[in-house]
PDB file of C-alpha atoms in Angstrom:
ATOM      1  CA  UNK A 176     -48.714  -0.048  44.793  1.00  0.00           C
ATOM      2  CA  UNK A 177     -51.168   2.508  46.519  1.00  0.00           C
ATOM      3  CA  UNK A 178     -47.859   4.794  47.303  1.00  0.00           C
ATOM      4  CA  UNK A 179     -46.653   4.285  43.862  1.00  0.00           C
ATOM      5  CA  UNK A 180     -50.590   5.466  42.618  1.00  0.00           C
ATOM      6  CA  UNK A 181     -50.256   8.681  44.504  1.00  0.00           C
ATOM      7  CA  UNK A 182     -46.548   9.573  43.797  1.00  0.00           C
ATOM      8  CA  UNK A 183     -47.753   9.203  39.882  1.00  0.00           C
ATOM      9  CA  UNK A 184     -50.331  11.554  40.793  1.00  0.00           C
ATOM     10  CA  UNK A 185     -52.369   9.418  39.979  1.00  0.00           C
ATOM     11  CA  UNK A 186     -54.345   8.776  43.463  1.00  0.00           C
ATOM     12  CA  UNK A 187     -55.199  11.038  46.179  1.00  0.00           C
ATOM     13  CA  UNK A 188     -54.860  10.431  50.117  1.00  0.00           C
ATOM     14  CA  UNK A 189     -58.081  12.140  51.664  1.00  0.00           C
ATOM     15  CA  UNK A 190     -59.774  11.870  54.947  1.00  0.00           C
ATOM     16  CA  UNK A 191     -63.243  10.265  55.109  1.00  0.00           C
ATOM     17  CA  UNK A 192     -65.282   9.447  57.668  1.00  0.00           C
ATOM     18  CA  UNK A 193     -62.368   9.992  59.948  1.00  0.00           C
ATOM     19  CA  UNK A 194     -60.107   7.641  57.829  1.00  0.00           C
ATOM     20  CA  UNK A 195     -56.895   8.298  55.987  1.00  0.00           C
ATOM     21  CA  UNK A 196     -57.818   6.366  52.195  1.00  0.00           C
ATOM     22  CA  UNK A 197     -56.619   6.510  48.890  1.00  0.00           C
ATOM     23  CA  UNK A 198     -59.025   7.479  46.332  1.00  0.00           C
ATOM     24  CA  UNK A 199     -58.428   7.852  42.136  1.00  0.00           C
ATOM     25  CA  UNK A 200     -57.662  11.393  41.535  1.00  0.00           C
ATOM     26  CA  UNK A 201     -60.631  11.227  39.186  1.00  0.00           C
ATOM     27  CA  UNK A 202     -62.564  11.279  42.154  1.00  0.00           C
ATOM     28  CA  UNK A 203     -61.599  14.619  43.910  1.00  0.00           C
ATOM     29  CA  UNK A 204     -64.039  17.031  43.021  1.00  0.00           C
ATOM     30  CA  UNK A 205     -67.019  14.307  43.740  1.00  0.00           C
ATOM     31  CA  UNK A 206     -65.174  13.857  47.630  1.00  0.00           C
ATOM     32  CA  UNK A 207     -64.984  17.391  47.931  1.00  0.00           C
ATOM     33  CA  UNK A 208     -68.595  18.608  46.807  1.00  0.00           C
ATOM     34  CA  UNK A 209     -70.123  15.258  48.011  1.00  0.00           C
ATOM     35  CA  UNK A 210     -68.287  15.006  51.346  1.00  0.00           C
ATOM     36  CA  UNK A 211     -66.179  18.082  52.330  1.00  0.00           C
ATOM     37  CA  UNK A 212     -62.680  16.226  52.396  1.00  0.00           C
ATOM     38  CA  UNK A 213     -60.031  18.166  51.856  1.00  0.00           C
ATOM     39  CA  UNK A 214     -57.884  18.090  49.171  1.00  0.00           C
ATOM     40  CA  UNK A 215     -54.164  17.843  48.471  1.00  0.00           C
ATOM     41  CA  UNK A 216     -52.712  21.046  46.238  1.00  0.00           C
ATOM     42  CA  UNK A 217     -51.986  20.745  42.837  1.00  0.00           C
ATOM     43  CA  UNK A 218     -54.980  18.652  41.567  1.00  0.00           C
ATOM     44  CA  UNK A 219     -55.704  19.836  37.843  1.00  0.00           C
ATOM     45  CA  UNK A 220     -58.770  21.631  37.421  1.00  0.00           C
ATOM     46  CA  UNK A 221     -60.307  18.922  35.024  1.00  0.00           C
ATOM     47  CA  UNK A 222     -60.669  16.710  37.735  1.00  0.00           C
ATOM     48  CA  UNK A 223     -62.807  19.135  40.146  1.00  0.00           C
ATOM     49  CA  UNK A 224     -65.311  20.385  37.976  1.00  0.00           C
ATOM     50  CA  UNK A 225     -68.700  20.399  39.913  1.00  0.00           C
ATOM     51  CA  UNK A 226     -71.285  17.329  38.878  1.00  0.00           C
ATOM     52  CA  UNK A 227     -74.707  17.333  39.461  1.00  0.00           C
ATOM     53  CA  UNK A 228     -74.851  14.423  42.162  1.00  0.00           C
ATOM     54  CA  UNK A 229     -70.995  13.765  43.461  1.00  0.00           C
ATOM     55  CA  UNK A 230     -72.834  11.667  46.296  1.00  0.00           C
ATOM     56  CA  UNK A 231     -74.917   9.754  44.157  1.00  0.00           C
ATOM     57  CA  UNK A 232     -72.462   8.921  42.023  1.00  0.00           C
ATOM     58  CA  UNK A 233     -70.568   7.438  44.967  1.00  0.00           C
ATOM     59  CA  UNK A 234     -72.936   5.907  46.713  1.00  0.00           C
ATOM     60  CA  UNK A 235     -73.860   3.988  43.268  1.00  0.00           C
ATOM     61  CA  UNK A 236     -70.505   3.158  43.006  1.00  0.00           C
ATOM     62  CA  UNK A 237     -69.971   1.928  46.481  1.00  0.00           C
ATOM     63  CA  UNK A 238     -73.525  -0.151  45.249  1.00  0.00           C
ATOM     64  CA  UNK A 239     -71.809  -1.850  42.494  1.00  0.00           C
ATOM     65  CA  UNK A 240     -69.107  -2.558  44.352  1.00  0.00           C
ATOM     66  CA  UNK A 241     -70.325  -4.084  47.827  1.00  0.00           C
ATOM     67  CA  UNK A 242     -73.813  -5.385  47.018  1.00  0.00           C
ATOM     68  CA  UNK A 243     -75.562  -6.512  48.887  1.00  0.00           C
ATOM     69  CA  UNK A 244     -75.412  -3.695  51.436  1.00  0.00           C
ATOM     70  CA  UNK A 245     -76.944  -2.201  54.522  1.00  0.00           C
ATOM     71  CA  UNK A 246     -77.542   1.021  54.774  1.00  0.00           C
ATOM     72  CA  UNK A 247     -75.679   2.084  57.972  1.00  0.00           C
ATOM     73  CA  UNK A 248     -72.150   0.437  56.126  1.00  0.00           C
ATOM     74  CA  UNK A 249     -72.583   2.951  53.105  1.00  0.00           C
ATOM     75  CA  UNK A 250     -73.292   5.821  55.624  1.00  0.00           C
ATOM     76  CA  UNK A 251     -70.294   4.193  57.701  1.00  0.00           C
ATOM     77  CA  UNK A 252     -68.032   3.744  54.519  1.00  0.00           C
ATOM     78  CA  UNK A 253     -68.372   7.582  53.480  1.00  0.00           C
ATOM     79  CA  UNK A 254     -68.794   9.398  56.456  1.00  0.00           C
ATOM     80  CA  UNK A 255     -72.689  10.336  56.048  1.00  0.00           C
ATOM     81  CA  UNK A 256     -75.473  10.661  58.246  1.00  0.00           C
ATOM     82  CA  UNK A 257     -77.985   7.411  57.370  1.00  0.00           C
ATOM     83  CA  UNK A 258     -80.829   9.819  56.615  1.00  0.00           C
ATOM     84  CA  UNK A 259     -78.677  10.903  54.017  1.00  0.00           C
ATOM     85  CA  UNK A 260     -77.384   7.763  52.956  1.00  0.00           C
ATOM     86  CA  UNK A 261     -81.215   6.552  52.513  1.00  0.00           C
ATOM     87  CA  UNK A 262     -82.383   9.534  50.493  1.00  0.00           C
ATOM     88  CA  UNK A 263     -79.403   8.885  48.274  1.00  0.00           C
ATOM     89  CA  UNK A 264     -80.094   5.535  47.726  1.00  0.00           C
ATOM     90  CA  UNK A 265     -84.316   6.504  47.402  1.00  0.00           C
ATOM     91  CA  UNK A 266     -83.190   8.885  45.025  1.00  0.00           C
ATOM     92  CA  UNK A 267     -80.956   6.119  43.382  1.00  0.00           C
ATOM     93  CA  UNK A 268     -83.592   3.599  43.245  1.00  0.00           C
ATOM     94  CA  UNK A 269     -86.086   6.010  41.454  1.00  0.00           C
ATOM     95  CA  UNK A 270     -83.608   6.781  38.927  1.00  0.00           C
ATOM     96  CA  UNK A 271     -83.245   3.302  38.012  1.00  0.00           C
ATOM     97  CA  UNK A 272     -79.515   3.578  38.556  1.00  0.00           C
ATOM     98  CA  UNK A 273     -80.030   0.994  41.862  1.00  0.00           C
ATOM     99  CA  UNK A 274     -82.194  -2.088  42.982  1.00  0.00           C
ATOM    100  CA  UNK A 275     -83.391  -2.346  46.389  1.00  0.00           C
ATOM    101  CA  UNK A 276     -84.668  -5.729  48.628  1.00  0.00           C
TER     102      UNK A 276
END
């Protein structure tokens, strides 16, 4: 299914955190800007437009997704430093977009 995703154009394969993973081509300007993975050729321009927290937005989604979470496996998960991981998920918190404990 994930080969028939990307052959639609419809994923991505990118390298994270030293990982080969498929990703929603929705997501490729927000693993770019929030990450630095590189990016296959040809993705339309509508889905790399710059937004103003790409790693926010995926650390909230990883939040959503795997709660209830350590720190180090969100930092581990996308490849980021856990200083950076925290202040995400401070800055998170403060926004009201996450709940801590």
């Amino acid at each position: 299914l994930l080969a028939e995703l990307v052959d639609a154009r419809r994923a991505i394969r990118v390298t994270i955190g030293g990982e080969v993973r498929v990703a929603g081509i929705e997501d490729a300007g927000r693993l770019r800007d929030a990450l630095g993975a590189a990016l296959p050729v040809g993705i339309p321009t509508a889905f790399l437009e710059p937004l103003p927290d790409p790693l926010a937005d995926l650390v909230a989604r990883y939040a959503r997704t795997h709660g209830p979470f350590r720190t180090s496996e969100v930092a581990t998960r996308l490849g980021i430093g856990g200083a950076v991981a925290r202040q995400t998920l401070q800055r998170l918190e403060a926004q009201g977009r996450l709940a801590s404990g």
